[in-house]
XYZ file of C-alpha atoms in Angstrom:
365
model
C 0.044 -0.063 -0.146
C 1.270 3.570 -0.908
C -0.204 6.627 0.880
C 0.059 9.907 -1.058
C -0.604 13.429 0.197
C -0.634 16.190 -2.491
C -0.878 19.771 -1.525
C -1.523 22.776 -3.808
C -0.784 25.905 -1.931
C -2.400 29.343 -2.430
C 0.182 31.439 -3.740
C -1.697 33.061 -6.585
C 0.321 34.306 -9.612
C 3.023 31.518 -9.324
C 3.225 28.034 -8.189
C 3.954 25.903 -5.164
C 3.101 22.004 -4.755
C 4.394 19.283 -2.544
C 3.810 15.642 -2.562
C 4.613 13.113 0.408
C 4.515 9.436 -0.537
C 4.808 6.980 2.218
C 5.527 3.408 1.212
C 5.973 0.589 3.816
C 6.496 3.110 6.581
C 9.260 5.113 4.518
C 8.241 8.587 3.747
C 9.589 10.890 0.822
C 8.557 14.368 -0.032
C 9.321 16.694 -2.892
C 8.361 20.249 -3.834
C 7.572 21.402 -7.468
C 8.145 25.059 -7.955
C 7.807 27.461 -5.014
C 7.311 31.005 -5.769
C 4.831 33.871 -6.649
C 4.625 37.259 -8.331
C 3.179 40.359 -6.807
C -0.525 41.350 -7.583
C -1.707 44.874 -7.508
C -3.034 44.525 -3.831
C 0.357 43.218 -2.662
C 3.733 44.742 -2.154
C 6.802 42.746 -2.741
C 7.155 42.533 1.139
C 3.563 41.297 1.790
C 3.630 38.753 -1.295
C 6.908 37.483 0.444
C 5.298 37.299 3.858
C 2.267 35.351 2.658
C 4.463 32.845 0.886
C 6.472 32.418 3.752
C 3.156 31.739 5.823
C 2.238 29.069 3.109
C 5.600 27.436 3.771
C 5.268 27.336 7.484
C 1.672 26.144 7.345
C 2.548 23.413 4.694
C 3.509 20.883 7.411
C 6.650 19.942 5.396
C 9.446 19.052 7.998
C 11.747 17.795 5.380
C 12.233 17.781 1.574
C 14.074 14.999 -0.329
C 14.232 17.036 -3.670
C 12.878 20.254 -5.436
C 11.822 20.241 -8.921
C 12.053 23.714 -10.573
C 10.190 23.786 -13.830
C 12.025 26.952 -15.020
C 13.988 29.793 -13.981
C 11.502 32.597 -13.820
C 10.823 34.428 -10.518
C 7.067 33.446 -9.965
C 8.188 29.748 -9.784
C 11.411 30.018 -7.741
C 11.437 33.011 -5.274
C 9.993 31.227 -2.433
C 12.802 28.576 -2.552
C 14.641 31.377 -0.312
C 11.908 31.068 2.247
C 11.698 27.334 1.875
C 15.372 26.903 2.378
C 15.330 29.041 5.501
C 12.562 26.946 6.848
C 14.351 23.817 6.121
C 17.601 24.972 7.807
C 15.703 24.969 11.127
C 14.926 21.198 10.803
C 18.681 20.122 11.131
C 18.356 17.847 8.036
C 20.207 17.979 4.743
C 19.103 20.433 2.194
C 17.353 18.756 -0.801
C 18.516 18.205 -4.161
C 17.317 20.515 -6.961
C 16.282 19.183 -10.387
C 16.098 21.687 -13.164
C 15.947 21.694 -16.818
C 19.530 21.791 -18.179
C 19.710 25.649 -18.958
C 20.466 26.649 -22.477
C 22.751 29.712 -23.056
C 19.543 31.639 -23.620
C 17.911 30.680 -20.248
C 21.305 31.561 -18.388
C 21.285 35.045 -20.349
C 17.827 35.761 -19.303
C 18.397 34.533 -15.734
C 21.629 36.617 -15.452
C 19.659 39.742 -16.901
C 16.904 39.482 -14.339
C 19.429 38.997 -11.500
C 21.069 42.157 -12.378
C 17.727 44.143 -12.577
C 15.688 43.674 -9.479
C 15.437 40.253 -7.921
C 17.412 39.225 -4.852
C 15.928 35.816 -5.124
C 17.229 35.123 -8.423
C 20.543 36.211 -7.239
C 20.405 34.012 -4.283
C 19.440 30.956 -6.706
C 22.210 31.862 -9.194
C 24.944 31.975 -6.204
C 23.404 28.979 -4.313
C 22.419 26.568 -6.969
C 24.022 27.320 -10.212
C 27.482 28.067 -9.126
C 27.468 25.249 -6.599
C 25.691 22.655 -8.880
C 28.191 19.925 -8.034
C 26.807 19.620 -4.594
C 23.012 20.073 -5.112
C 21.823 20.226 -8.746
C 20.533 17.575 -10.978
C 20.232 18.834 -14.683
C 17.521 17.208 -16.846
C 18.128 17.649 -20.785
C 15.843 16.848 -23.625
C 18.557 15.789 -26.075
C 20.963 13.558 -24.281
C 20.472 9.816 -23.743
C 23.501 8.180 -22.297
C 25.519 11.234 -20.470
C 24.987 9.475 -17.180
C 24.574 5.821 -17.887
C 26.358 2.967 -16.210
C 26.217 2.997 -12.301
C 23.376 5.449 -12.141
C 20.881 3.428 -14.209
C 19.248 0.218 -12.892
C 18.452 -2.804 -14.937
C 15.028 -1.424 -15.897
C 16.225 1.829 -16.952
C 15.332 3.611 -13.899
C 17.544 5.901 -11.762
C 18.134 5.902 -8.118
C 17.728 9.157 -6.357
C 20.795 10.029 -4.124
C 23.572 12.563 -3.646
C 25.550 10.912 -6.360
C 23.365 12.434 -8.957
C 24.189 16.104 -7.967
C 26.070 17.936 -11.005
C 25.147 15.412 -13.390
C 23.100 15.622 -16.542
C 20.165 13.174 -17.244
C 18.059 12.578 -20.235
C 14.355 13.453 -19.661
C 13.784 9.794 -21.440
C 14.921 8.223 -18.222
C 12.742 7.695 -15.250
C 13.597 8.482 -11.788
C 12.678 6.027 -9.010
C 12.621 5.931 -5.289
C 11.529 3.148 -2.801
C 13.002 1.065 -5.360
C 14.436 -2.297 -3.746
C 14.505 -5.863 -5.204
C 12.215 -7.169 -2.696
C 9.391 -4.685 -3.399
C 6.401 -5.368 -5.658
C 6.144 -1.715 -6.531
C 7.917 1.662 -6.446
C 7.257 5.307 -7.178
C 8.476 7.038 -10.391
C 8.986 10.568 -11.603
C 9.332 11.236 -15.362
C 10.183 14.634 -16.775
C 9.638 16.459 -20.058
C 11.952 19.462 -21.241
C 11.082 21.417 -24.403
C 14.062 23.179 -25.585
C 13.141 23.775 -29.324
C 11.904 27.446 -29.325
C 15.148 29.268 -29.489
C 16.945 30.912 -32.258
C 20.677 30.374 -32.878
C 23.163 32.795 -31.507
C 26.748 33.144 -32.942
C 29.492 30.892 -31.547
C 31.328 33.626 -29.811
C 28.095 34.860 -28.326
C 27.313 31.494 -26.832
C 30.999 31.355 -25.704
C 30.666 34.901 -23.851
C 27.559 33.473 -22.109
C 29.154 30.100 -21.258
C 32.365 31.966 -19.825
C 30.298 33.501 -16.900
C 31.402 31.543 -13.903
C 30.398 33.990 -11.181
C 28.308 37.035 -10.524
C 31.420 39.198 -10.798
C 32.102 37.786 -14.210
C 28.656 38.639 -15.196
C 28.850 42.418 -14.041
C 32.021 42.777 -15.916
C 30.449 41.806 -19.284
C 26.983 43.278 -18.739
C 27.343 45.584 -21.552
C 28.319 42.647 -24.026
C 25.346 40.548 -22.591
C 22.761 43.054 -22.829
C 23.644 43.258 -26.577
C 23.279 39.374 -27.035
C 19.993 39.696 -25.022
C 18.431 41.783 -27.559
C 18.815 38.863 -30.081
C 16.735 36.572 -27.978
C 13.226 35.922 -29.197
C 11.857 33.901 -26.325
C 11.794 34.302 -22.616
C 12.116 32.283 -19.571
C 9.240 29.937 -20.373
C 10.962 28.458 -23.290
C 12.351 25.471 -21.586
C 9.820 24.879 -18.794
C 10.103 21.394 -17.470
C 6.758 19.308 -17.012
C 6.692 16.119 -14.523
C 4.483 13.345 -13.866
C 4.523 11.373 -10.622
C 3.062 7.806 -10.566
C 3.554 4.363 -8.967
C 4.817 1.526 -11.164
C 4.797 -2.364 -10.609
C 7.604 -4.763 -11.230
C 7.883 -5.664 -14.949
C 5.232 -2.817 -15.788
C 2.336 -4.822 -14.558
C -0.057 -2.137 -14.416
C -2.820 -4.454 -13.277
C -1.166 -5.248 -9.856
C -1.791 -1.512 -8.781
C -5.157 0.202 -8.274
C -5.480 2.817 -11.071
C -9.194 3.251 -10.955
C -9.742 5.609 -8.122
C -6.341 7.501 -7.518
C -4.835 10.113 -9.653
C -1.622 10.410 -11.438
C -0.010 13.940 -10.908
C 0.990 16.031 -14.163
C 2.437 19.399 -13.666
C 3.390 21.709 -16.459
C 4.862 24.906 -15.102
C 4.734 27.516 -17.691
C 5.301 24.882 -20.554
C 3.844 25.872 -24.036
C 1.244 23.065 -24.921
C -0.623 25.432 -27.530
C -0.133 23.274 -30.816
C -1.577 19.905 -31.459
C 1.962 18.677 -32.598
C 3.504 19.655 -29.115
C 0.718 18.096 -27.255
C 1.080 14.795 -29.190
C 4.723 14.655 -28.419
C 4.292 15.148 -24.861
C 1.437 12.567 -24.574
C 3.515 9.983 -26.349
C 6.476 10.901 -24.033
C 4.120 10.432 -21.130
C 2.531 7.214 -22.054
C 2.263 6.032 -18.381
C -0.918 8.105 -18.049
C -3.044 6.364 -20.631
C -6.233 5.083 -19.087
C -5.305 6.691 -15.745
C -7.101 9.471 -13.774
C -4.912 12.593 -13.800
C -4.482 15.728 -11.506
C -3.459 18.176 -14.475
C -1.948 21.522 -13.954
C -2.828 23.787 -16.845
C 0.302 25.558 -17.861
C 1.176 29.160 -17.660
C -1.581 30.239 -15.184
C -4.382 29.270 -17.648
C -3.080 31.374 -20.622
C -4.754 30.511 -23.973
C -1.531 31.511 -25.661
C 0.236 28.349 -23.869
C -2.622 25.764 -24.112
C -4.652 24.173 -26.829
C -6.242 21.015 -25.755
C -6.286 18.471 -23.021
C -4.308 15.066 -23.384
C -6.597 12.245 -24.612
C -6.972 8.713 -23.587
C -6.895 9.397 -19.917
C -9.650 8.912 -17.330
C -11.128 11.466 -14.880
C -9.361 14.733 -14.811
C -8.866 17.444 -12.062
C -7.370 20.643 -13.320
C -5.392 23.100 -11.233
C -4.595 26.896 -12.348
C -2.312 28.957 -10.084
C -3.394 32.755 -11.204
C -3.397 35.741 -8.982
C -6.908 37.041 -8.237
C -6.145 40.480 -9.524
C -3.260 39.699 -11.976
C -2.790 42.036 -14.867
C -2.224 39.110 -17.388
C -5.886 38.017 -17.854
C -5.065 34.591 -16.365
C -6.809 32.282 -16.470
C -8.156 32.685 -19.978
C -11.841 32.562 -20.386
C -11.078 30.197 -23.371
C -9.238 27.928 -21.292
C -11.956 27.730 -18.544
C -14.566 27.218 -21.215
C -12.577 24.069 -22.328
C -12.461 22.901 -18.802
C -16.243 23.401 -18.570
C -17.095 21.778 -21.874
C -14.984 18.547 -20.776
C -16.793 18.438 -17.649
C -13.491 18.539 -15.580
C -13.194 19.669 -11.962
C -11.524 23.039 -11.956
C -9.524 24.386 -9.118
C -8.444 28.112 -9.611
C -5.936 28.856 -6.851
C -5.311 32.326 -5.803
C -3.612 34.263 -3.179
C -7.290 34.487 -1.512
C -7.699 30.876 -1.429
C -8.005 30.218 2.289
C -6.352 26.823 2.540
C -4.111 24.617 0.404
C -5.972 22.032 -1.755
C -5.052 18.775 -0.251
C -5.817 15.395 -1.832
C -5.059 12.246 0.375
C -4.859 8.970 -1.781
C -4.103 5.229 -1.266
C -2.665 2.995 -3.923
C -3.347 -0.707 -3.441
C -0.744 -3.020 -4.663
């Protein structure tokens, strides 16, 4: 029996989710994104204070790893508060899984850091420049960068500190509670889309890749600003989606009860607008076929990022993090109408939502 507690926290224009899996008395907890933007009614200080309250009320006493969908502020600035909270627990700080940054991601990241965001500066210094200690990179293109000792016989990967600083293909599945004497185990699978970027000249890429410290960045700020003007897409271009699900040995799905519980499918700000993009992701996440799904509609319910729901799945509960008074028009009426036509449960999570949405589930094996 596997007990799962899913929590969708009320941060408004951003995202903050945690999942606690208890298997044979052994718990594991992860967080997917942890951040928010200001709304017109909130100052930066009050927004940070509300996010801190959500973290303190979350009941999280330890985190094994954090998944960051992408390096934009409304998905990461709460990690500063989360880390402060975790430091008080006297437990090791978690690993951080992020999509492998392209030169364009880093360029935009550095740019935003230099302008106004202390939280981005903290993340840059703590994570990116110390990646050997804490960061696991997920890449869309590479299959066998980290094969060998890190890959089990079934193609899964054991989560552990030895993964820090390494690059893994998103074609790999990550597993925990994976032991030879267990009938089932828990899986994570990622999807990274890095196909939206234009090409820079080699010397421009080399300029970006030569930045190793914030001091390097400041010295090259004029050159970097010039390169930045050529970038056509923003921080959302390589947002990382993720599914979380149980799996039986030998892929014997029938040994697990998939009829009542829900697989989790989180999307950050991924662009799923076109039919082709949705089909690619559905093929990649083939594990969700015929299953019920807790589905995060990407990019706060923007119709510019979402075209249709996945097919060949069971019941669906949708989740949208969008500020109550956000200036972007999120969530789109078009998207809300799509949810209504399908008859799906709709959960619009704002900064005014009084309590987290908590789902308790039991998977029988």
